[in-house]
Short mmCIF file of C-alpha atoms and ligand atoms in Angstrom, two decimals:
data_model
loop_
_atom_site.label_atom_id
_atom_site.label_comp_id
_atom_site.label_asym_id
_atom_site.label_seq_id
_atom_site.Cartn_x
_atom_site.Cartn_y
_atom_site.Cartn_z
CA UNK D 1 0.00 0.00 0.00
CA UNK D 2 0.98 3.53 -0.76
CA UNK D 3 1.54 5.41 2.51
CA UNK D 4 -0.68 8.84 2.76
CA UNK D 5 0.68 11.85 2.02
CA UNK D 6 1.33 14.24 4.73
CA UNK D 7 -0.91 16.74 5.18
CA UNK D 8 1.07 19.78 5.72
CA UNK D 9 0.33 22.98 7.73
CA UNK D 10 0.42 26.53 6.60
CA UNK D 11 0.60 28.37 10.04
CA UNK D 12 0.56 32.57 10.25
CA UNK D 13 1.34 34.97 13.00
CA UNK D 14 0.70 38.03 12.27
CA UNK D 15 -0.52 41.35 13.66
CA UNK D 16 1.56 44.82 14.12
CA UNK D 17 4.89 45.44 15.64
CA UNK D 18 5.40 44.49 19.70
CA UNK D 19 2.59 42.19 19.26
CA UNK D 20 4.80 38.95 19.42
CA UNK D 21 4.41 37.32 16.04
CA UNK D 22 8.31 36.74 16.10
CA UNK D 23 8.06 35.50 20.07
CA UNK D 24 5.35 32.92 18.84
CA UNK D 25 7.27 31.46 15.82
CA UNK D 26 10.16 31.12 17.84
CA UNK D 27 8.29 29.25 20.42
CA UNK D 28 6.91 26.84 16.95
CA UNK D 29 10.48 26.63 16.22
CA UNK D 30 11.79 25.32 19.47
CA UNK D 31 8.51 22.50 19.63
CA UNK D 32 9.89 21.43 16.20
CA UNK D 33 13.17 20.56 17.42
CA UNK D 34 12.33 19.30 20.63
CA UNK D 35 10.04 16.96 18.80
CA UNK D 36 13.30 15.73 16.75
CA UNK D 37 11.82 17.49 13.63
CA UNK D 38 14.00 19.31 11.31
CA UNK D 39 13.09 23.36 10.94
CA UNK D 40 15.17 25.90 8.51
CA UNK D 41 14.42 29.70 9.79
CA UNK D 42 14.68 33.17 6.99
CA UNK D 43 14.21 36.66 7.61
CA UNK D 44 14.63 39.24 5.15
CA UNK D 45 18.05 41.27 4.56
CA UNK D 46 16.90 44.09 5.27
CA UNK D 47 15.85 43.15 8.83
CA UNK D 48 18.99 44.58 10.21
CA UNK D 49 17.36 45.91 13.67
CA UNK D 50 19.62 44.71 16.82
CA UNK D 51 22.63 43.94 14.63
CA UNK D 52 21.88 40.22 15.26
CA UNK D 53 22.83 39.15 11.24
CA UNK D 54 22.04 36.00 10.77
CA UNK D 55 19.15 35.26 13.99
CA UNK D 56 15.69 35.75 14.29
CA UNK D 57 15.60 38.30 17.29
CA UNK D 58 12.78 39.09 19.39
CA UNK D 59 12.01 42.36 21.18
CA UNK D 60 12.66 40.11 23.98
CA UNK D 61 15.74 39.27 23.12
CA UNK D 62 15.61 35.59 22.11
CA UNK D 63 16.81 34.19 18.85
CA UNK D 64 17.33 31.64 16.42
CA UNK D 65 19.91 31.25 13.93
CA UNK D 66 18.65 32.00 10.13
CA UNK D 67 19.36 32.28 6.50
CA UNK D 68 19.03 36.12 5.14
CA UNK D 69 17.23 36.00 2.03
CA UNK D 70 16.17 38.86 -0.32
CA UNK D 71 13.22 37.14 -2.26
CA UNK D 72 11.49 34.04 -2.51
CA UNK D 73 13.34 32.56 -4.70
CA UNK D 74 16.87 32.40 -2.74
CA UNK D 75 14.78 30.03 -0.24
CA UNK D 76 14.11 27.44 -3.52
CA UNK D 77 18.09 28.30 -4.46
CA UNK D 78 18.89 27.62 -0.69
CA UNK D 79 17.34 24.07 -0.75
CA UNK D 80 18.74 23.33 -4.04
CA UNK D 81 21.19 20.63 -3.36
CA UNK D 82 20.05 19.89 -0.21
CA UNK D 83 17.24 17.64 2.00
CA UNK D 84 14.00 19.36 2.42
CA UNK D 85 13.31 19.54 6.02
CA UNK D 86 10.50 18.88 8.01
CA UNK D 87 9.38 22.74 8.27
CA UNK D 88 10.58 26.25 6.90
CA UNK D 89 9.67 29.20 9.69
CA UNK D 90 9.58 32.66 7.74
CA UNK D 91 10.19 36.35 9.83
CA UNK D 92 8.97 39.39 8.57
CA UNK D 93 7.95 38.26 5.58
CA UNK D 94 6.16 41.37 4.09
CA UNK D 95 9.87 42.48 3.14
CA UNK D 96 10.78 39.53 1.07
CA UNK D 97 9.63 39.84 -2.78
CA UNK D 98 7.94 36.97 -4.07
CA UNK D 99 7.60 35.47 -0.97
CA UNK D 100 3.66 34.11 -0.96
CA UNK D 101 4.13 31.80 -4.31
CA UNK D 102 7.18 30.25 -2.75
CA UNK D 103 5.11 29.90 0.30
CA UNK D 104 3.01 28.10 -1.82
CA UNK D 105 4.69 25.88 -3.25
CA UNK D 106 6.62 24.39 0.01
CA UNK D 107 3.34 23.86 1.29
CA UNK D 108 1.25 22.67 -1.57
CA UNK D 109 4.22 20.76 -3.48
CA UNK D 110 6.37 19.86 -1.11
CA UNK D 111 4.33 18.95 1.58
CA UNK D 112 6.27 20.33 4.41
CA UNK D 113 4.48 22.80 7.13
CA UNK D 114 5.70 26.74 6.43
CA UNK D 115 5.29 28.91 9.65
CA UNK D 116 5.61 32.91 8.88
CA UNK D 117 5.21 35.85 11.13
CA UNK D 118 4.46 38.90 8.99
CA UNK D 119 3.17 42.19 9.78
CA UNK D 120 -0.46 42.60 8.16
CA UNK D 121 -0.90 46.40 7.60
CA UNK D 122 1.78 49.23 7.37
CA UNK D 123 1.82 51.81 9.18
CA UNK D 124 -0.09 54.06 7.05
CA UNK D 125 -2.51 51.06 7.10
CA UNK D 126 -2.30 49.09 3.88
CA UNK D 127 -2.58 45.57 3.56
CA UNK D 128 0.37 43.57 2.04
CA UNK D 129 -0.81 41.52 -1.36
CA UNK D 130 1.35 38.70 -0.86
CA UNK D 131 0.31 38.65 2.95
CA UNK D 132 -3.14 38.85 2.03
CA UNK D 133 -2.89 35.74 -0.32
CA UNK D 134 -0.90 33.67 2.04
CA UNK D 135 -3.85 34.30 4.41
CA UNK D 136 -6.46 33.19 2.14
CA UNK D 137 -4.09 30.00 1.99
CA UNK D 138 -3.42 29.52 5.64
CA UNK D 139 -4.41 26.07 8.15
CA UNK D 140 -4.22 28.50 10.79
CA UNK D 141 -4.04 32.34 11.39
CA UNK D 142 -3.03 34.21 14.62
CA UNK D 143 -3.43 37.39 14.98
CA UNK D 144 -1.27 39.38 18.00
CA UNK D 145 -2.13 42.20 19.73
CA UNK D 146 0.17 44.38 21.09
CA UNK D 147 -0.07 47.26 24.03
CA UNK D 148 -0.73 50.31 23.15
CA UNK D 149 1.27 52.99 24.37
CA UNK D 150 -0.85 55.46 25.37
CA UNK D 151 -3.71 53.87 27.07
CA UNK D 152 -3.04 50.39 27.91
CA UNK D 153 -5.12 48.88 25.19
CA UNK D 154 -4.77 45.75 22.81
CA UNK D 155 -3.19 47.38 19.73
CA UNK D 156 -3.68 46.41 16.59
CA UNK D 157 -2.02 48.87 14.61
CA UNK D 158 1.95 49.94 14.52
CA UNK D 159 2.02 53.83 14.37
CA UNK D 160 5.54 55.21 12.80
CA UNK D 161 6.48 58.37 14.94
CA UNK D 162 8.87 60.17 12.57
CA UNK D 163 7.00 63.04 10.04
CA UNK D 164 6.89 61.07 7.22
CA UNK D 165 3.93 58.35 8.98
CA UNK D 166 1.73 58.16 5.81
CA UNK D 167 4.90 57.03 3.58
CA UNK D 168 4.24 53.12 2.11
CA UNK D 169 7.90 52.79 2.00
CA UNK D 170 8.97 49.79 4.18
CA UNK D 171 11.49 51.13 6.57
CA UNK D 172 13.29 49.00 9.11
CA UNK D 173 13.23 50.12 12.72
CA UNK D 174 12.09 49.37 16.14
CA UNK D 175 10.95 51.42 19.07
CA UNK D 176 12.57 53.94 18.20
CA UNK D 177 11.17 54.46 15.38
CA UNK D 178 7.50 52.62 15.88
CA UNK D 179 5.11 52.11 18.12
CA UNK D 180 1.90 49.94 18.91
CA UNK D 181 -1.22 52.02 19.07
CA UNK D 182 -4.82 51.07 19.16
CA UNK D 183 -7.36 52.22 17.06
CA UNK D 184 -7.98 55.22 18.97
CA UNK D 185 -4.49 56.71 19.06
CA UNK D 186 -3.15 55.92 15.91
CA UNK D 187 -2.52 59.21 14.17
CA UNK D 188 -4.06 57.93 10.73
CA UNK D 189 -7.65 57.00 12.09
CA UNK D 190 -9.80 59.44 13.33
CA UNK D 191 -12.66 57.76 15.93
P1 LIG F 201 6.83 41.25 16.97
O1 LIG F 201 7.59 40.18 16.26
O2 LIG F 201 5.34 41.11 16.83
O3 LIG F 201 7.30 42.64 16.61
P2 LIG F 201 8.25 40.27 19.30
O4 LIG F 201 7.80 38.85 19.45
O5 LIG F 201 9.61 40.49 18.70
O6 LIG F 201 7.12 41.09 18.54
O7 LIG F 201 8.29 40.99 20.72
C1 LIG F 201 7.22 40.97 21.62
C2 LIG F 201 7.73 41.62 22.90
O8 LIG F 201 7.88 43.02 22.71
C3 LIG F 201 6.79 41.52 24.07
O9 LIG F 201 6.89 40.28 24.71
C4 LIG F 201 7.28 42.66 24.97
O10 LIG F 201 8.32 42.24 25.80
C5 LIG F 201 7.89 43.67 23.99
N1 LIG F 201 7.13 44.91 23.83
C6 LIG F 201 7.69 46.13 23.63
N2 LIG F 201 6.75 47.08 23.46
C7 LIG F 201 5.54 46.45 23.52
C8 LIG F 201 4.17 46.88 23.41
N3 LIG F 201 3.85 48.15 23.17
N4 LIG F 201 3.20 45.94 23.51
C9 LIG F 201 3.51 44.64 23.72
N5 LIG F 201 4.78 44.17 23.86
C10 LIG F 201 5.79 45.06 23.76
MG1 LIG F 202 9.08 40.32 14.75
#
């Protein structure tokens, strides 16, 4: 008899800055290897924030070691002539180009689970199109709240402090340059 095919999971974390979407993979990442499973973690490049090249670094302060890609494609190049493993765990990937078709096709194709913790919405409060398809895709979708840090409240939103909030551009910082707000005292929505 044929043995079954896997079925594979497609697992997102997601929400704004501070809200623990990196804190929550890593905790998926350490299950995996305590469970004897093998687990390959990417972040972006451009993700330079702590000066921790090459980990996965929390606000916290935990991290894993990782591959820096740029786009989708260096994660197919980066398994080229080597075993698939048993998972891929993605950070911050609404700064990786092409990342939601090679999503995709690890999970779809390859049968092996892809975990990714992504931002949803800028700060000027677009959505991200390749976030928003990998949700459509998704076995499972968490969505983190952070504090706000004016009143207390669960915070949905990241608000970018510097003058130039309403700018699309993706632009790497951390708290000095963000911060989580809820819908009342983020400077873009008026309630
Ligand atoms: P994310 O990946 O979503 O940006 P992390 O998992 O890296 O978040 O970090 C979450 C941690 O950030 C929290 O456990 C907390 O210690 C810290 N933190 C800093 N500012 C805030 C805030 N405003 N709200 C919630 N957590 C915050
Ligand atoms: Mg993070």
């Amino acid at each position: 008899m044929v043995a079954p095919k896997m079925i594979p999971n497609l697992n997102l974390y997601v929400g704004p800055m501070f809200s623990g979407k990196s804190t929550r993979l890593l905790q998926q990442v350490d299950r995996y290897k305590f469970a004897k499973k093998d687990i390959v973690c990417f972040k972006p490049k451009m993700d330079n924030r702590y000066t921790q090249e090459g980990f996965i670094v929390t606000h916290g302060g935990n991290k894993v070691p990782c591959v820096l890609i740029s786009t989708g494609q260096d994660i197919l190049d980066f398994f080229k002539d080597k075993e698939l493993p048993d998972a891929i765990a993605i950070d911050e990937a609404f700064m990786i180009d092409d990342i939601a078709n090679v999503c995709l096709n690890f999970f779809y194709d390859k049968r092996i689970d892809v975990l990714v913790s992504t931002l949803d919405l800028s700060s000027s409060l677009s959505s991200f199109e390749e976030v928003c398809t990998l949700l459509g895709h998704a076995t499972k979708i968490k969505k983190c709240k952070a504090v706000c840090t004016v009143c207390g409240s669960d915070a949905s939103y990241t608000m970018r402090k510097d003058e130039f909030s309403n700018s699309d551009v993706i632009q790497v910082g951390g708290e000095d340059m963000y911060e989580a707000r809820c819908l009342r005292h983020h400077s873009n929505i008026e309630i």
